[in-house]
XYZ file of C-alpha atoms in Angstrom:
519
model
C 14.531 54.081 -48.854
C 15.604 52.306 -45.933
C 19.115 52.479 -43.668
C 19.933 50.262 -41.118
C 17.608 49.878 -39.089
C 15.605 48.822 -41.893
C 17.331 46.015 -42.767
C 17.872 44.469 -39.909
C 14.765 44.333 -39.058
C 14.691 43.337 -42.786
C 17.860 40.513 -42.503
C 15.635 39.314 -39.274
C 12.858 38.429 -40.144
C 14.616 36.511 -43.091
C 16.316 34.563 -39.884
C 14.005 33.410 -37.820
C 11.431 32.634 -40.449
C 13.984 29.751 -41.474
C 14.439 28.878 -38.885
C 11.019 28.284 -37.584
C 10.112 26.648 -40.499
C 12.882 23.631 -40.091
C 11.770 23.559 -36.692
C 7.935 23.118 -37.279
C 9.404 19.947 -40.340
C 10.958 17.898 -38.935
C 9.492 14.863 -37.883
C 9.075 13.068 -34.675
C 10.634 9.088 -33.821
C 13.080 9.470 -37.214
C 9.655 8.971 -39.373
C 9.987 9.942 -43.241
C 8.515 11.954 -44.870
C 6.251 10.609 -47.319
C 3.836 12.926 -50.305
C 1.057 13.088 -47.874
C 3.680 14.666 -45.468
C 5.154 16.816 -48.712
C 2.439 18.241 -50.331
C -0.754 17.817 -48.384
C 1.390 18.720 -44.452
C 0.299 14.886 -43.418
C -3.418 16.156 -43.414
C -3.277 17.432 -40.640
C -3.174 21.123 -40.795
C -5.191 23.319 -38.152
C -8.307 26.800 -39.307
C -6.049 28.534 -38.373
C -2.656 27.796 -41.088
C -6.059 26.635 -42.684
C -6.767 30.303 -43.484
C -3.464 31.566 -43.145
C -2.025 29.624 -45.748
C -4.640 30.907 -48.073
C -4.192 34.375 -48.076
C -0.272 34.180 -47.217
C -0.868 32.706 -50.833
C -3.011 34.893 -52.475
C -1.972 38.136 -51.343
C 1.786 38.779 -53.409
C 3.609 42.055 -54.754
C 1.205 42.514 -57.644
C -1.943 43.146 -54.942
C -0.132 44.603 -52.357
C 1.492 47.376 -55.614
C -0.895 46.561 -57.346
C -4.784 47.414 -55.792
C -2.474 49.503 -54.554
C -2.051 51.631 -57.537
C -5.374 50.904 -58.235
C -6.507 52.907 -55.548
C -4.580 55.671 -57.101
C -6.266 55.848 -60.404
C -9.588 54.475 -59.962
C -10.409 53.944 -56.027
C -12.312 51.727 -53.628
C -14.195 49.965 -56.405
C -11.623 48.149 -56.802
C -11.839 46.961 -52.895
C -14.524 44.116 -55.332
C -11.970 41.877 -55.956
C -11.132 41.832 -51.898
C -14.524 41.706 -51.329
C -16.559 39.228 -53.315
C -12.976 37.986 -52.279
C -14.393 36.750 -49.273
C -18.280 36.071 -50.122
C -16.717 33.695 -53.179
C -14.792 32.069 -50.155
C -17.703 30.886 -48.081
C -19.698 29.565 -51.040
C -16.704 26.511 -51.886
C -16.816 26.200 -47.820
C -20.801 25.295 -48.243
C -20.875 23.922 -51.218
C -17.395 22.966 -53.311
C -15.040 21.903 -50.620
C -17.749 19.220 -48.733
C -17.679 17.494 -52.612
C -13.308 17.098 -53.114
C -12.909 15.510 -49.299
C -14.945 13.585 -49.151
C -13.946 12.542 -52.425
C -10.488 12.098 -50.752
C -8.127 13.795 -53.443
C -5.225 15.544 -53.504
C -4.345 17.265 -56.705
C -7.802 19.051 -58.979
C -6.658 16.811 -62.047
C -7.303 14.118 -59.232
C -10.740 15.594 -59.443
C -10.649 15.048 -63.022
C -10.219 12.359 -63.732
C -12.693 10.035 -60.979
C -15.509 12.677 -61.938
C -14.602 12.554 -66.166
C -11.919 10.723 -67.467
C -7.670 10.127 -66.971
C -7.743 11.724 -70.696
C -9.324 14.714 -69.451
C -6.949 14.959 -65.633
C -3.770 14.722 -68.241
C -5.584 17.163 -70.969
C -5.866 19.213 -66.998
C -1.951 18.800 -65.134
C -0.185 19.692 -68.117
C -1.745 23.061 -69.165
C -2.162 24.030 -65.127
C 1.159 23.327 -64.854
C 1.907 25.443 -68.029
C 0.196 28.026 -66.210
C 1.745 27.894 -62.790
C 5.682 28.267 -63.695
C 5.033 30.158 -67.297
C 2.161 33.049 -66.106
C 2.103 32.919 -61.987
C 5.647 31.971 -60.925
C 7.222 33.898 -63.323
C 4.957 37.210 -62.430
C 4.853 36.636 -58.759
C 8.897 36.468 -59.395
C 9.301 39.789 -61.568
C 6.647 41.877 -59.803
C 8.298 40.788 -56.640
C 11.523 42.200 -58.075
C 9.979 45.373 -59.020
C 8.810 46.037 -55.641
C 12.388 45.866 -54.283
C 14.028 47.653 -57.385
C 11.891 50.778 -56.679
C 12.150 50.127 -52.228
C 16.272 49.023 -52.125
C 17.237 49.897 -55.510
C 18.152 46.629 -55.993
C 18.574 44.954 -59.961
C 15.879 43.130 -60.613
C 17.209 39.921 -62.524
C 19.792 40.251 -58.396
C 15.781 40.967 -56.706
C 14.729 37.240 -58.382
C 17.686 35.709 -57.535
C 16.751 36.681 -53.752
C 12.707 35.718 -53.186
C 13.763 31.974 -55.402
C 16.575 31.524 -53.519
C 15.134 32.198 -49.580
C 11.122 30.667 -51.316
C 13.488 26.817 -51.337
C 15.722 27.931 -48.890
C 12.556 28.207 -45.356
C 10.049 25.573 -48.701
C 11.977 22.854 -49.358
C 12.793 20.384 -47.011
C 9.294 20.538 -45.301
C 6.442 20.926 -48.943
C 3.288 22.159 -47.442
C 3.704 22.162 -43.555
C 6.366 24.416 -43.923
C 4.683 26.957 -45.866
C 1.137 26.704 -44.302
C 2.949 26.636 -40.373
C 4.645 29.606 -41.029
C 2.724 31.834 -43.471
C 0.841 33.056 -39.586
C 3.620 34.528 -39.209
C 3.796 36.508 -42.247
C 0.337 37.313 -42.371
C 0.988 39.121 -39.129
C 3.053 41.112 -40.473
C 1.496 41.811 -43.362
C -1.573 42.127 -41.390
C 0.114 44.164 -39.190
C 2.624 46.055 -41.422
C -0.434 47.200 -43.986
C -2.216 49.215 -40.128
C 0.343 49.946 -39.389
C 1.643 52.054 -43.222
C -2.370 52.826 -43.181
C -2.803 54.391 -40.092
C 1.105 56.825 -40.380
C -1.429 57.450 -43.427
C -4.945 58.848 -41.595
C -2.468 60.753 -39.522
C -0.622 62.509 -41.466
C -3.802 63.835 -43.852
C -4.987 64.933 -40.807
C -1.674 66.963 -39.426
C -1.664 64.366 -36.970
C -4.920 64.522 -35.338
C -6.073 60.661 -35.695
C -6.810 57.573 -38.141
C -10.985 59.225 -37.700
C -10.605 62.532 -38.695
C -7.864 61.191 -41.185
C -10.914 59.068 -42.643
C -12.331 61.901 -42.833
C -10.504 64.305 -44.494
C -9.324 61.447 -46.770
C -14.087 61.986 -47.740
C -13.727 65.162 -48.347
C -10.988 65.440 -50.459
C -11.655 62.479 -52.544
C -15.007 61.817 -52.868
C -14.959 60.811 -56.385
C -12.228 57.933 -55.108
C -15.273 55.944 -52.535
C -17.524 54.856 -55.581
C -18.375 51.100 -55.417
C -20.172 51.028 -58.851
C -18.559 53.224 -61.289
C -20.691 54.546 -63.913
C -20.680 53.930 -67.962
C -19.056 56.996 -68.432
C -15.823 56.834 -65.728
C -12.826 55.793 -67.732
C -11.645 52.974 -65.448
C -15.974 51.308 -66.443
C -14.286 49.529 -69.116
C -11.649 48.461 -65.736
C -14.695 47.506 -63.516
C -17.887 47.640 -65.722
C -20.330 48.666 -62.902
C -23.413 46.503 -61.420
C -21.537 43.583 -63.881
C -19.014 43.599 -61.230
C -21.023 41.772 -58.526
C -22.836 40.315 -60.788
C -21.517 39.086 -63.758
C -17.829 37.949 -65.408
C -15.826 38.416 -61.481
C -18.105 35.398 -60.327
C -16.321 32.924 -62.042
C -13.286 34.162 -61.932
C -13.394 34.813 -57.894
C -15.261 30.645 -58.244
C -12.253 29.199 -60.816
C -9.410 30.997 -58.596
C -10.512 30.608 -54.621
C -12.386 26.877 -55.784
C -10.488 25.261 -58.448
C -7.113 26.170 -58.230
C -5.395 23.842 -57.438
C -3.066 26.467 -56.051
C -5.767 27.979 -53.532
C -6.870 24.085 -52.929
C -4.586 23.141 -51.563
C -4.618 24.528 -48.350
C -7.906 22.429 -47.359
C -7.506 19.443 -49.144
C -4.004 19.434 -46.723
C -6.734 20.085 -43.503
C -7.060 17.842 -40.095
C -10.622 16.989 -41.728
C -13.900 18.898 -43.776
C -15.260 20.802 -40.642
C -10.682 21.976 -39.414
C -11.051 23.519 -43.505
C -14.268 25.332 -43.045
C -13.281 27.283 -40.268
C -9.968 27.940 -41.827
C -11.961 29.412 -45.088
C -13.770 31.405 -42.382
C -10.919 33.156 -41.406
C -10.234 33.234 -44.378
C -13.131 35.361 -45.123
C -12.614 37.285 -42.676
C -9.407 38.404 -43.700
C -10.613 39.213 -46.290
C -12.821 41.793 -45.661
C -10.031 43.393 -43.359
C -7.731 43.565 -46.680
C -9.375 46.991 -48.884
C -7.283 49.005 -45.429
C -4.101 47.308 -46.308
C -3.976 47.169 -50.240
C -6.588 49.342 -51.413
C -6.717 52.113 -48.496
C -3.055 53.303 -48.543
C -3.590 54.590 -52.488
C -5.828 56.769 -52.194
C -4.447 58.337 -48.926
C -1.924 59.457 -51.485
C -3.546 60.474 -54.535
C -5.412 62.701 -51.430
C -1.812 63.964 -50.542
C 0.470 64.115 -53.789
C -1.614 63.916 -57.162
C 0.353 64.238 -59.173
C 2.799 60.762 -59.122
C 4.195 60.353 -62.829
C 2.836 55.802 -62.670
C 0.937 54.777 -59.861
C 1.848 51.791 -59.050
C 5.138 54.155 -57.395
C 1.468 54.666 -54.574
C 2.695 51.836 -52.775
C 6.471 52.462 -52.386
C 6.318 56.793 -51.971
C 4.325 55.756 -48.919
C 6.887 54.080 -47.123
C 8.527 56.938 -47.566
C 6.421 58.327 -44.984
C 8.175 55.924 -42.366
C 10.155 56.098 -39.235
C 13.085 54.461 -39.784
C 12.546 51.166 -38.060
C 8.636 50.296 -39.355
C 9.815 51.122 -42.589
C 12.310 47.641 -42.402
C 9.322 45.786 -40.755
C 6.119 46.915 -43.298
C 8.988 46.573 -46.472
C 10.090 42.627 -44.588
C 5.723 42.446 -44.539
C 6.006 43.092 -48.161
C 8.627 40.342 -49.229
C 6.488 38.152 -46.415
C 3.926 38.344 -48.880
C 5.997 37.547 -52.245
C 8.103 34.172 -51.301
C 4.209 32.332 -49.638
C 3.468 33.062 -52.681
C 6.671 31.719 -54.723
C 6.696 28.627 -52.249
C 3.446 27.454 -51.916
C 3.661 28.108 -55.707
C 6.462 25.846 -56.249
C 4.376 23.445 -53.701
C 1.537 22.896 -55.867
C 3.845 22.689 -58.820
C 5.550 19.907 -57.250
C 2.320 18.146 -56.132
C 0.886 18.371 -59.563
C 4.020 17.080 -60.950
C 4.623 14.246 -58.678
C 0.752 13.299 -58.734
C -0.918 13.272 -61.666
C 2.139 13.143 -63.756
C 4.696 10.613 -62.782
C 2.720 7.683 -62.005
C 1.497 7.876 -65.683
C 5.162 6.697 -66.432
C 6.345 4.870 -62.895
C 3.501 3.335 -60.804
C 4.846 1.877 -57.791
C 7.221 5.174 -56.982
C 7.867 4.111 -52.827
C 6.775 6.665 -51.478
C 10.068 8.621 -50.401
C 11.566 8.843 -53.770
C 8.196 10.674 -54.079
C 9.987 13.016 -51.940
C 12.040 13.464 -52.622
C 11.725 14.001 -56.964
C 9.148 16.884 -55.077
C 11.871 18.704 -54.594
C 13.619 18.401 -57.700
C 10.612 19.883 -59.100
C 10.528 22.753 -56.934
C 13.693 24.055 -58.239
C 13.251 22.919 -61.526
C 10.304 25.528 -61.562
C 11.706 27.946 -59.950
C 14.790 27.519 -61.996
C 13.073 28.001 -65.409
C 10.472 30.942 -64.154
C 14.074 32.514 -63.022
C 15.655 31.634 -66.679
C 11.968 33.591 -68.953
C 10.663 35.541 -66.172
C 12.325 38.699 -67.262
C 11.685 37.825 -72.068
C 8.395 37.433 -70.320
C 7.866 40.151 -68.808
C 10.392 42.615 -68.513
C 7.612 44.649 -72.125
C 4.739 45.087 -70.116
C 3.885 48.145 -69.280
C 1.690 46.913 -66.785
C 2.025 42.425 -66.270
C -0.781 42.318 -64.158
C -2.509 42.412 -67.381
C -1.159 39.971 -68.921
C -2.085 37.913 -66.414
C -5.297 38.320 -65.510
C -6.019 38.269 -70.191
C -3.898 34.974 -70.442
C -5.874 33.325 -67.342
C -8.883 35.274 -68.101
C -8.820 33.000 -71.461
C -8.822 30.340 -69.936
C -11.069 30.669 -66.550
C -14.335 29.877 -67.838
C -14.055 26.846 -69.530
C -12.336 25.807 -67.168
C -15.121 26.520 -64.482
C -17.984 25.380 -66.666
C -15.912 22.085 -65.940
C -15.795 21.725 -62.617
C -19.358 23.692 -61.053
C -21.233 21.483 -63.703
C -19.018 17.660 -63.029
C -20.312 18.662 -59.389
C -23.318 20.584 -59.324
C -24.550 17.874 -62.962
C -24.090 13.555 -62.622
C -24.798 13.968 -66.856
C -21.602 15.466 -67.713
C -19.391 13.291 -69.540
C -15.409 14.043 -70.331
C -17.259 15.343 -74.559
C -18.132 18.222 -72.738
C -15.667 19.149 -70.936
C -13.435 19.053 -73.250
C -15.574 20.982 -75.559
C -15.925 24.105 -72.128
C -11.784 23.596 -72.235
C -11.286 24.351 -75.439
C -14.589 26.563 -76.530
C -12.887 28.033 -73.542
C -9.885 29.826 -75.103
C -11.048 30.185 -78.357
C -14.484 31.951 -78.279
C -12.164 34.088 -75.390
C -9.984 35.434 -78.128
C -12.403 35.973 -81.146
C -14.435 38.160 -78.490
C -11.953 40.072 -77.325
C -10.664 40.613 -81.005
C -13.694 40.936 -82.779
C -14.892 43.358 -80.060
C -12.755 45.495 -77.576
C -14.495 47.476 -76.609
C -15.994 44.716 -73.963
C -14.878 45.084 -70.962
C -12.184 41.870 -69.479
C -15.310 40.835 -66.633
C -18.382 40.824 -68.910
C -16.419 38.588 -71.262
C -15.421 36.163 -69.040
C -19.416 35.773 -68.277
C -20.080 35.373 -71.276
C -17.562 32.441 -72.813
C -18.594 31.226 -68.957
C -22.077 30.868 -70.465
C -20.947 29.332 -73.102
C -19.434 27.211 -72.054
C -22.162 26.128 -70.191
C -24.141 25.328 -73.024
C -21.708 24.308 -75.290
C -20.325 21.258 -72.684
C -24.491 20.846 -72.012
C -25.552 20.001 -75.410
C -22.824 17.344 -76.226
C -23.817 15.336 -73.152
C -27.230 14.643 -74.166
C -26.283 14.384 -77.401
C -23.578 11.964 -76.274
C -24.503 10.508 -73.315
C -26.075 6.720 -74.779
C -22.394 6.047 -77.003
C -19.782 6.897 -74.105
C -21.642 5.958 -71.107
C -20.397 2.494 -72.158
C -16.821 3.504 -71.586
C -16.609 6.318 -69.289
C -16.900 5.866 -65.274
C -19.827 5.600 -63.514
C -19.944 9.383 -61.683
C -20.559 9.460 -58.269
C -23.984 12.338 -57.245
C -22.655 14.743 -54.984
C -25.871 14.101 -53.393
C -24.116 12.301 -51.761
C -22.224 14.860 -50.211
C -23.767 16.722 -47.226
C -23.405 20.092 -47.512
C -24.690 20.859 -44.071
C -22.776 23.504 -42.044
C -21.888 23.571 -38.525
C -24.001 27.107 -36.788
C -20.134 29.117 -36.254
C -20.180 28.763 -39.465
C -23.871 30.042 -40.134
C -22.903 32.457 -38.936
C -19.379 33.677 -39.877
C -21.376 33.052 -43.687
C -24.393 35.751 -42.201
C -21.704 38.193 -40.924
C -19.675 38.140 -43.609
C -23.329 39.297 -46.252
C -23.718 41.859 -43.232
C -20.262 42.845 -42.986
C -20.114 43.840 -47.058
C -24.089 44.569 -47.853
C -23.514 47.628 -45.344
C -20.154 47.847 -46.830
C -21.196 48.279 -50.429
C -24.631 50.449 -49.018
């Protein structure tokens, strides 16, 4: 699809990002990077870097290609993933982030050690490392390479090698600071490129009469694609089961992802302070409200222009063909930006958990400089492992995104139950936390086998409720026995959940906008 001009634009982007990343990663006055510098950007990130990095880490090939494909097949209803995430971010910024920052934690496992016990921490740290390397990192590489292959014809293996090498090249030296400080470039490119492709498609629909006329034409040609709440007779109801999307399991998925996921929360933990982190959260929430225009609308527009795609996931690549030379290269660079930013963020989080949570089990008192060096080694090792196993793991799946959702969804209810109970119910014990973690996978598998027609989102909700009930009962029954050997619990009541007027106004604005969109 690309010509010389497009490849020139892409080359300029690759070189510029690498040079800027090295520039922002330099230390002043011969200062040597410490673990805090490398893994948490010295806890000095400004709000715009926090917000941009949250979105850049979140949006990757599976969102752009996959959600455009879902827009083509299902319609705007798939935007609930984005719009509910905006509201979830507001909740996380007000009620969850203050607890983490007040405790001064660096990783999610570290919170579990403070709140429950080292055994809970170690178990979940190993679990997260496995999921991040063999599910998340592999899926980003594989789906990203498929996107590159579709657009350029490059083989999937070569595409993965390009993505993995590029992500490491620009982020390995500077760590989280290199990733977060360049993510503002990635987000500008992502949003700008997405708005350009939306403009071109709507203008095409209107016969070059403008985007407003194009949007009116789009709603006239495909009115069924603008139903936000699917009815039970809709063929896609099992993917988005009506009101359950707004009132059920999607809340669990969103809270787990945006509130208790090292890959995401690490950006907020690296902020200058709580207020700066909360401003970044609000910035990300507003970007989330905008995101369906970029990742869903192109799919709906391609449906209105062409009903005959062999696969819904061809919608976004097909949209690229409508762009002029140069602009096509810029939008493709935006796609690459989304992929490599997610890769860089993921390997940084993997090295953070490994160095800060796993290494101390074997080597205490490791010098700070050595921590940084070993962090780079872990990043390279994780990327190499993912490159080796990505095709064997995902190459036989028709929809790799479903593999991600199904696997992580088995454990999301338990993770969410552990953290929510740990933060808001002081009597939760380690035994209760372990029960939630174990039952989450077991009950999810049991329900999937016994009740296959149950929508995935509903299953997540049911399992979450059962995990909470089991954790509460076990905590009550074993409270006296475990009190002798568990560390004292610091109540979240000591943490202030008060937010600034500007944060409250922004939260209300997000709620009003979302309410208007659904109504």
